Amino acid sequence: MADYQEFRKKSRRRRMKKRVLAGAVMVAAVGILVGGGCLVLSGMGFFEKAPVASSISTQESPEPEQLTAPEQGKGFRVAPVTENKEWNTAAYDVKTLDYTVLGQDDGTTAMDFRLVSQPACGRVTTGYYDHVTFMGDSLTQGLELYTTGLPNAFYCAYKGIGPNAVVNGATCTRANGNKEVPLEALAQMAPDAIYVLFGTNTLVNAGENVQQSFLTYYEQMIDLIQQTRPGIQVYMQSITPVRPEVSAQKPGLNNVRLQRINDELAAIAIRKGCYFINLWEPLADSEGNLRADYAAGDGIHMNPTGYAAWVEYLRTHTAYTPGALYEAGSGSYYIEA
């Protein structure tokens, strides 16, 4: 009986070995068939080899690209944002603009400052200007003094000066009576951007030599600003319009002349890699004069309503800036190419 039981066990083991061997042969056969089929399909272009990513990277992640002011000859794209309802994302309509400074026979530029000005973009919050400096004369002081302006910004604003005072390192007096050298004050402020506006005081006097001296000093001033704060975004603002009675009394501030000089300032902006802000768009009436409802009594400066319009225009004409806060639903953005 023991021999019979042993015989049954041996028989059972032999049958099990046969089944395992048969199963292994079957699996191998299927593998060969599938592998051969894949090779055929791959050769016919049904499969593409995907790149193999390493699970360990020895390189640091690249720093995010920082936008700076445009360089001369650099293209830009205007990217209106439209809602894609299907995917709830943004689609961009891209248009490239290449600006070139053209000269005329009389040495002036064949340029219309309105065509090369910073276009409308997203509306930044007023907090953006907490890290911005405004440099200019008494017109700029109004932005500091009126609550409708930007009182929380930094200011290098001094009554009665022109760009020559900045270039020559003159000691200037702030609205609060403090005395300082503009570029030294700018260095201490260390702003992210600077908005510049000069011209009304210097250009009161008519004459070609006055205009050329003003433009020469202005360009030198931009160079010094960029040397003081390398990489800073510089916004050159157009000289603002005046009321018609001012033009009659002070020929140097004739609005036609001021627009011509703005053309020259726009050319400087392009050469120096600055943004140009067209303040005539929000402040001038249909005849090219300072709007009566925006004008202070002297016909040159703005009243609180005028400064509010000025600020609103700046908020919607600031180049796209990483990290800046924009109001939701405020429209398209202007993105450097």
CSV table of C-alpha atoms in Angstrom, one decimal:
chain,number,residue,atom,x,y,z
A,1,MET,CA,0.0,0.0,0.0
A,2,ALA,CA,2.8,2.3,0.8
A,3,ASP,CA,4.3,1.6,-2.7
A,4,TYR,CA,1.0,2.5,-4.3
A,5,GLN,CA,0.8,5.8,-2.4
A,6,GLU,CA,4.3,6.7,-3.4
A,7,PHE,CA,3.5,5.8,-7.0
A,8,ARG,CA,0.5,8.2,-7.0
A,9,LYS,CA,2.6,11.0,-5.6
A,10,LYS,CA,5.3,10.6,-8.3
A,11,SER,CA,2.6,10.5,-11.0
A,12,ARG,CA,1.0,13.7,-9.7
A,13,ARG,CA,4.4,15.5,-9.7
A,14,ARG,CA,5.2,14.4,-13.2
A,15,ARG,CA,1.8,15.7,-14.5
A,16,MET,CA,2.3,19.0,-12.7
A,17,LYS,CA,5.8,19.4,-14.3
A,18,LYS,CA,4.3,18.8,-17.8
A,19,ARG,CA,1.5,21.4,-17.2
A,20,VAL,CA,4.1,24.0,-16.0
A,21,LEU,CA,6.3,23.3,-19.0
A,22,ALA,CA,3.4,23.5,-21.4
A,23,GLY,CA,2.3,26.8,-19.9
A,24,ALA,CA,5.7,28.3,-20.2
A,25,VAL,CA,5.9,27.3,-23.9
A,26,MET,CA,2.5,28.9,-24.5
A,27,VAL,CA,3.6,32.2,-22.8
A,28,ALA,CA,6.8,32.3,-24.8
A,29,ALA,CA,4.9,31.7,-28.1
A,30,VAL,CA,2.5,34.5,-27.4
A,31,GLY,CA,5.3,36.9,-26.5
A,32,ILE,CA,7.1,36.2,-29.7
A,33,LEU,CA,3.9,36.8,-31.7
A,34,VAL,CA,3.1,40.1,-29.9
A,35,GLY,CA,6.7,41.4,-30.2
A,36,GLY,CA,6.9,40.6,-33.8
A,37,GLY,CA,3.6,42.4,-34.4
A,38,CYS,CA,4.8,45.5,-32.6
A,39,LEU,CA,8.0,45.6,-34.7
A,40,VAL,CA,5.9,45.5,-37.9
A,41,LEU,CA,3.6,48.3,-36.7
A,42,SER,CA,6.5,50.4,-35.6
A,43,GLY,CA,8.1,50.0,-38.9
A,44,MET,CA,4.9,51.2,-40.5
A,45,GLY,CA,5.0,54.4,-38.4
A,46,PHE,CA,2.2,53.4,-35.9
A,47,PHE,CA,4.4,54.0,-32.9
A,48,GLU,CA,6.9,56.8,-32.1
A,49,LYS,CA,9.5,56.4,-29.4
A,50,ALA,CA,9.0,58.7,-26.5
A,51,PRO,CA,12.0,60.4,-24.9
A,52,VAL,CA,13.0,58.9,-21.6
A,53,ALA,CA,13.1,61.5,-18.8
A,54,SER,CA,15.7,61.0,-16.1
A,55,SER,CA,14.3,60.7,-12.7
A,56,ILE,CA,17.1,62.7,-11.2
A,57,SER,CA,18.2,66.1,-12.5
A,58,THR,CA,21.5,67.6,-11.7
A,59,GLN,CA,20.6,71.1,-13.1
A,60,GLU,CA,18.9,73.8,-11.2
A,61,SER,CA,15.6,75.1,-12.5
A,62,PRO,CA,16.1,78.2,-14.7
A,63,GLU,CA,15.1,81.5,-13.2
A,64,PRO,CA,11.9,83.0,-14.7
A,65,GLU,CA,12.6,85.5,-17.5
A,66,GLN,CA,12.4,89.1,-16.3
A,67,LEU,CA,11.0,91.8,-18.6
A,68,THR,CA,12.9,94.9,-19.1
A,69,ALA,CA,12.4,98.1,-21.1
A,70,PRO,CA,12.5,97.4,-24.9
A,71,GLU,CA,15.8,97.8,-26.7
A,72,GLN,CA,16.3,99.8,-29.9
A,73,GLY,CA,14.9,98.1,-32.9
A,74,LYS,CA,13.2,95.4,-30.8
A,75,GLY,CA,9.8,94.2,-31.9
A,76,PHE,CA,6.7,94.1,-29.7
A,77,ARG,CA,3.5,92.2,-29.8
A,78,VAL,CA,0.1,93.4,-28.7
A,79,ALA,CA,-1.8,90.6,-27.3
A,80,PRO,CA,-5.5,91.2,-26.6
A,81,VAL,CA,-6.9,88.5,-24.3
A,82,THR,CA,-10.1,86.8,-25.2
A,83,GLU,CA,-12.0,84.2,-23.3
A,84,ASN,CA,-12.0,80.7,-24.6
A,85,LYS,CA,-15.3,79.4,-23.1
A,86,GLU,CA,-14.6,75.8,-24.1
A,87,TRP,CA,-11.4,75.5,-22.1
A,88,ASN,CA,-11.6,78.6,-19.9
A,89,THR,CA,-8.2,79.7,-21.0
A,90,ALA,CA,-6.8,82.7,-22.8
A,91,ALA,CA,-6.1,83.1,-26.5
A,92,TYR,CA,-3.8,85.7,-28.0
A,93,ASP,CA,-4.0,87.6,-31.2
A,94,VAL,CA,-0.4,88.6,-31.9
A,95,LYS,CA,0.8,91.6,-33.9
A,96,THR,CA,4.4,92.7,-34.3
A,97,LEU,CA,5.4,96.3,-34.4
A,98,ASP,CA,8.9,97.4,-35.4
A,99,TYR,CA,9.7,101.0,-34.7
A,100,THR,CA,12.4,102.9,-36.7
A,101,VAL,CA,13.5,106.5,-36.1
A,102,LEU,CA,13.4,108.4,-39.4
A,103,GLY,CA,15.1,111.7,-40.0
A,104,GLN,CA,14.0,114.7,-42.1
A,105,ASP,CA,16.2,117.2,-44.1
A,106,ASP,CA,16.0,119.8,-41.3
A,107,GLY,CA,17.4,117.4,-38.7
A,108,THR,CA,14.1,116.7,-37.0
A,109,THR,CA,12.4,113.3,-36.9
A,110,ALA,CA,9.7,112.1,-39.3
A,111,MET,CA,7.7,110.6,-36.5
A,112,ASP,CA,4.3,111.0,-34.9
A,113,PHE,CA,4.7,110.4,-31.1
A,114,ARG,CA,1.1,109.2,-30.9
A,115,LEU,CA,2.0,106.2,-33.1
A,116,VAL,CA,4.8,104.9,-31.0
A,117,SER,CA,3.3,105.4,-27.5
A,118,GLN,CA,2.7,102.7,-25.0
A,119,PRO,CA,-0.7,101.1,-25.9
A,120,ALA,CA,-3.5,100.3,-23.5
A,121,CYS,CA,-3.1,97.2,-21.5
A,122,GLY,CA,-4.3,95.6,-18.2
A,123,ARG,CA,-5.2,98.1,-15.5
A,124,VAL,CA,-2.7,97.9,-12.6
A,125,THR,CA,-3.7,98.6,-9.1
A,126,THR,CA,-2.5,101.9,-7.5
A,127,GLY,CA,-0.2,99.8,-5.3
A,128,TYR,CA,2.0,99.3,-8.3
A,129,TYR,CA,3.2,102.9,-8.0
A,130,ASP,CA,4.3,102.4,-4.4
A,131,HIS,CA,7.6,101.2,-5.9
A,132,VAL,CA,7.8,103.8,-8.7
A,133,THR,CA,9.5,107.2,-8.8
A,134,PHE,CA,8.1,110.3,-10.6
A,135,MET,CA,10.7,112.8,-11.7
A,136,GLY,CA,9.7,116.2,-13.0
A,137,ASP,CA,8.7,119.8,-12.2
A,138,SER,CA,5.7,121.3,-10.6
A,139,LEU,CA,3.3,119.4,-12.9
A,140,THR,CA,4.7,116.2,-11.3
A,141,GLN,CA,4.4,117.7,-7.9
A,142,GLY,CA,0.6,117.8,-8.3
A,143,LEU,CA,0.6,114.0,-8.5
A,144,GLU,CA,2.3,114.0,-5.1
A,145,LEU,CA,0.1,116.7,-3.5
A,146,TYR,CA,-3.4,115.8,-4.7
A,147,THR,CA,-5.2,112.8,-3.3
A,148,THR,CA,-6.5,112.2,-6.8
A,149,GLY,CA,-2.9,111.7,-7.8
A,150,LEU,CA,-0.5,109.1,-6.5
A,151,PRO,CA,0.6,110.3,-3.1
A,152,ASN,CA,2.2,107.0,-2.1
A,153,ALA,CA,4.7,107.0,-4.9
A,154,PHE,CA,8.3,108.2,-4.7
A,155,TYR,CA,9.0,111.7,-6.0
A,156,CYS,CA,12.0,113.6,-7.4
A,157,ALA,CA,9.8,116.6,-8.3
A,158,TYR,CA,10.9,120.2,-8.0
A,159,LYS,CA,9.3,123.5,-9.0
A,160,GLY,CA,10.7,125.4,-11.9
A,161,ILE,CA,13.4,123.1,-13.1
A,162,GLY,CA,14.3,121.4,-16.4
A,163,PRO,CA,16.5,118.4,-17.3
A,164,ASN,CA,19.6,120.5,-17.2
A,165,ALA,CA,19.2,120.7,-13.4
A,166,VAL,CA,19.3,116.9,-13.2
A,167,VAL,CA,22.3,116.6,-15.5
A,168,ASN,CA,24.3,119.2,-13.7
A,169,GLY,CA,23.7,117.8,-10.3
A,170,ALA,CA,21.9,120.9,-9.0
A,171,THR,CA,20.5,120.9,-5.5
A,172,CYS,CA,16.7,121.1,-5.8
A,173,THR,CA,13.9,121.8,-3.4
A,174,ARG,CA,11.0,119.4,-2.8
A,175,ALA,CA,7.4,120.6,-2.1
A,176,ASN,CA,8.0,119.9,1.6
A,177,GLY,CA,11.1,122.1,1.6
A,178,ASN,CA,13.7,119.3,1.7
A,179,LYS,CA,16.7,119.9,-0.5
A,180,GLU,CA,18.4,117.2,-2.5
A,181,VAL,CA,20.3,116.3,-5.6
A,182,PRO,CA,17.8,114.4,-7.9
A,183,LEU,CA,20.0,111.5,-9.0
A,184,GLU,CA,21.3,111.0,-5.5
A,185,ALA,CA,17.7,110.9,-4.2
A,186,LEU,CA,16.8,108.4,-7.0
A,187,ALA,CA,19.6,106.1,-6.0
A,188,GLN,CA,18.4,106.0,-2.4
A,189,MET,CA,14.8,105.3,-3.5
A,190,ALA,CA,15.8,102.4,-5.6
A,191,PRO,CA,12.5,102.2,-7.5
A,192,ASP,CA,11.4,99.5,-10.0
A,193,ALA,CA,10.4,102.1,-12.6
A,194,ILE,CA,10.7,105.8,-13.2
A,195,TYR,CA,8.2,108.2,-14.9
A,196,VAL,CA,9.9,111.4,-16.3
A,197,LEU,CA,8.2,114.7,-17.4
A,198,PHE,CA,10.0,117.9,-18.1
A,199,GLY,CA,9.6,120.7,-20.6
A,200,THR,CA,7.1,123.4,-19.6
A,201,ASN,CA,9.6,125.5,-17.7
A,202,THR,CA,12.4,125.3,-20.3
A,203,LEU,CA,10.2,125.7,-23.4
A,204,VAL,CA,8.5,128.9,-22.2
A,205,ASN,CA,11.1,130.7,-24.3
A,206,ALA,CA,10.7,130.3,-28.0
A,207,GLY,CA,13.7,129.6,-30.3
A,208,GLU,CA,15.4,126.7,-32.0
A,209,ASN,CA,18.5,126.9,-29.8
A,210,VAL,CA,16.2,126.6,-26.7
A,211,GLN,CA,14.6,123.5,-28.1
A,212,GLN,CA,17.9,121.9,-29.1
A,213,SER,CA,19.4,122.5,-25.7
A,214,PHE,CA,16.4,121.1,-24.0
A,215,LEU,CA,16.5,117.9,-26.1
A,216,THR,CA,20.2,117.5,-25.6
A,217,TYR,CA,19.9,117.8,-21.8
A,218,TYR,CA,16.9,115.4,-21.9
A,219,GLU,CA,18.8,112.7,-23.6
A,220,GLN,CA,21.8,113.1,-21.3
A,221,MET,CA,19.4,112.9,-18.3
A,222,ILE,CA,18.0,109.6,-19.5
A,223,ASP,CA,21.6,108.2,-19.8
A,224,LEU,CA,22.3,109.3,-16.3
A,225,ILE,CA,19.1,107.8,-14.9
A,226,GLN,CA,19.9,104.4,-16.6
A,227,GLN,CA,23.4,104.5,-15.2
A,228,THR,CA,22.1,105.3,-11.7
A,229,ARG,CA,19.6,102.4,-11.8
A,230,PRO,CA,20.8,99.9,-14.4
A,231,GLY,CA,17.9,97.9,-15.9
A,232,ILE,CA,15.2,100.3,-14.6
A,233,GLN,CA,12.0,100.7,-16.7
A,234,VAL,CA,11.9,104.3,-17.9
A,235,TYR,CA,8.7,105.9,-18.9
A,236,MET,CA,9.1,109.2,-20.8
A,237,GLN,CA,5.8,111.1,-20.6
A,238,SER,CA,4.9,113.6,-23.3
A,239,ILE,CA,4.8,117.3,-22.5
A,240,THR,CA,1.2,118.1,-21.6
A,241,PRO,CA,-1.0,120.5,-23.6
A,242,VAL,CA,-1.9,124.0,-22.3
A,243,ARG,CA,-4.9,126.2,-22.6
A,244,PRO,CA,-5.1,128.5,-25.7
A,245,GLU,CA,-4.7,131.7,-23.7
A,246,VAL,CA,-1.3,130.3,-22.5
A,247,SER,CA,-0.2,129.8,-26.1
A,248,ALA,CA,-1.2,133.4,-26.9
A,249,GLN,CA,0.8,134.8,-24.0
A,250,LYS,CA,3.8,132.5,-24.1
A,251,PRO,CA,4.6,131.6,-27.7
A,252,GLY,CA,7.1,129.0,-26.6
A,253,LEU,CA,4.3,126.9,-25.2
A,254,ASN,CA,2.3,126.8,-28.5
A,255,ASN,CA,0.6,123.4,-28.7
A,256,VAL,CA,1.8,122.8,-32.2
A,257,ARG,CA,5.4,123.3,-31.1
A,258,LEU,CA,4.9,121.1,-28.1
A,259,GLN,CA,3.6,118.3,-30.2
A,260,ARG,CA,6.6,118.7,-32.5
A,261,ILE,CA,8.9,118.4,-29.5
A,262,ASN,CA,7.0,115.4,-28.3
A,263,ASP,CA,7.9,113.7,-31.7
A,264,GLU,CA,11.6,114.3,-30.8
A,265,LEU,CA,11.1,113.0,-27.3
A,266,ALA,CA,9.5,109.8,-28.7
A,267,ALA,CA,12.6,109.3,-30.9
A,268,ILE,CA,14.8,109.6,-27.9
A,269,ALA,CA,12.7,107.1,-26.1
A,270,ILE,CA,13.2,104.6,-28.9
A,271,ARG,CA,16.9,105.2,-29.1
A,272,LYS,CA,17.3,104.8,-25.3
A,273,GLY,CA,15.0,101.8,-24.8
A,274,CYS,CA,12.3,103.7,-22.9
A,275,TYR,CA,8.5,103.6,-23.0
A,276,PHE,CA,6.7,106.7,-24.2
A,277,ILE,CA,3.5,107.8,-22.7
A,278,ASN,CA,1.1,110.0,-24.7
A,279,LEU,CA,-0.5,112.3,-22.2
A,280,TRP,CA,-2.3,114.2,-24.9
A,281,GLU,CA,-4.7,111.3,-25.4
A,282,PRO,CA,-6.4,111.7,-21.9
A,283,LEU,CA,-5.7,115.5,-21.4
A,284,ALA,CA,-6.3,117.3,-24.7
A,285,ASP,CA,-9.6,118.4,-26.2
A,286,SER,CA,-10.6,118.0,-29.9
A,287,GLU,CA,-8.6,121.1,-30.8
A,288,GLY,CA,-5.4,120.0,-29.1
A,289,ASN,CA,-5.7,122.3,-26.0
A,290,LEU,CA,-5.7,121.2,-22.4
A,291,ARG,CA,-9.3,120.3,-21.5
A,292,ALA,CA,-11.0,123.2,-19.7
A,293,ASP,CA,-12.5,120.9,-17.1
A,294,TYR,CA,-9.0,119.5,-16.3
A,295,ALA,CA,-7.2,122.9,-16.2
A,296,ALA,CA,-6.1,124.8,-13.1
A,297,GLY,CA,-6.4,128.6,-13.2
A,298,ASP,CA,-3.0,129.2,-14.9
A,299,GLY,CA,-4.0,127.0,-17.9
A,300,ILE,CA,-0.8,124.9,-17.5
A,301,HIS,CA,-1.3,122.8,-14.4
A,302,MET,CA,-4.1,120.4,-13.7
A,303,ASN,CA,-6.9,120.5,-11.2
A,304,PRO,CA,-7.8,117.4,-9.1
A,305,THR,CA,-10.0,116.1,-11.9
A,306,GLY,CA,-7.2,116.4,-14.4
A,307,TYR,CA,-4.8,114.5,-12.1
A,308,ALA,CA,-7.4,111.8,-11.7
A,309,ALA,CA,-7.6,111.4,-15.5
A,310,TRP,CA,-3.8,111.4,-15.7
A,311,VAL,CA,-3.5,108.6,-13.1
A,312,GLU,CA,-6.2,106.5,-14.8
A,313,TYR,CA,-4.4,106.8,-18.1
A,314,LEU,CA,-1.1,105.7,-16.5
A,315,ARG,CA,-2.8,102.7,-14.8
A,316,THR,CA,-4.0,101.4,-18.2
A,317,HIS,CA,-0.8,102.2,-20.1
A,318,THR,CA,1.8,100.5,-18.0
A,319,ALA,CA,3.8,97.8,-19.8
A,320,TYR,CA,3.2,94.3,-18.6
A,321,THR,CA,5.2,93.8,-15.4
A,322,PRO,CA,5.7,90.3,-13.7
A,323,GLY,CA,4.6,90.5,-10.2
A,324,ALA,CA,2.4,93.6,-10.6
A,325,LEU,CA,-1.3,93.3,-9.6
A,326,TYR,CA,-3.9,93.8,-12.2
A,327,GLU,CA,-7.6,94.4,-11.7
A,328,ALA,CA,-9.7,91.4,-12.8
A,329,GLY,CA,-11.3,91.8,-16.2
A,330,SER,CA,-9.3,94.9,-17.0
A,331,GLY,CA,-8.6,93.9,-20.6
A,332,SER,CA,-5.6,92.9,-22.7
A,333,TYR,CA,-1.9,93.0,-21.9
A,334,TYR,CA,1.0,94.5,-23.7
A,335,ILE,CA,3.7,91.8,-23.7
A,336,GLU,CA,7.3,92.4,-24.7
A,337,ALA,CA,8.4,90.1,-27.6
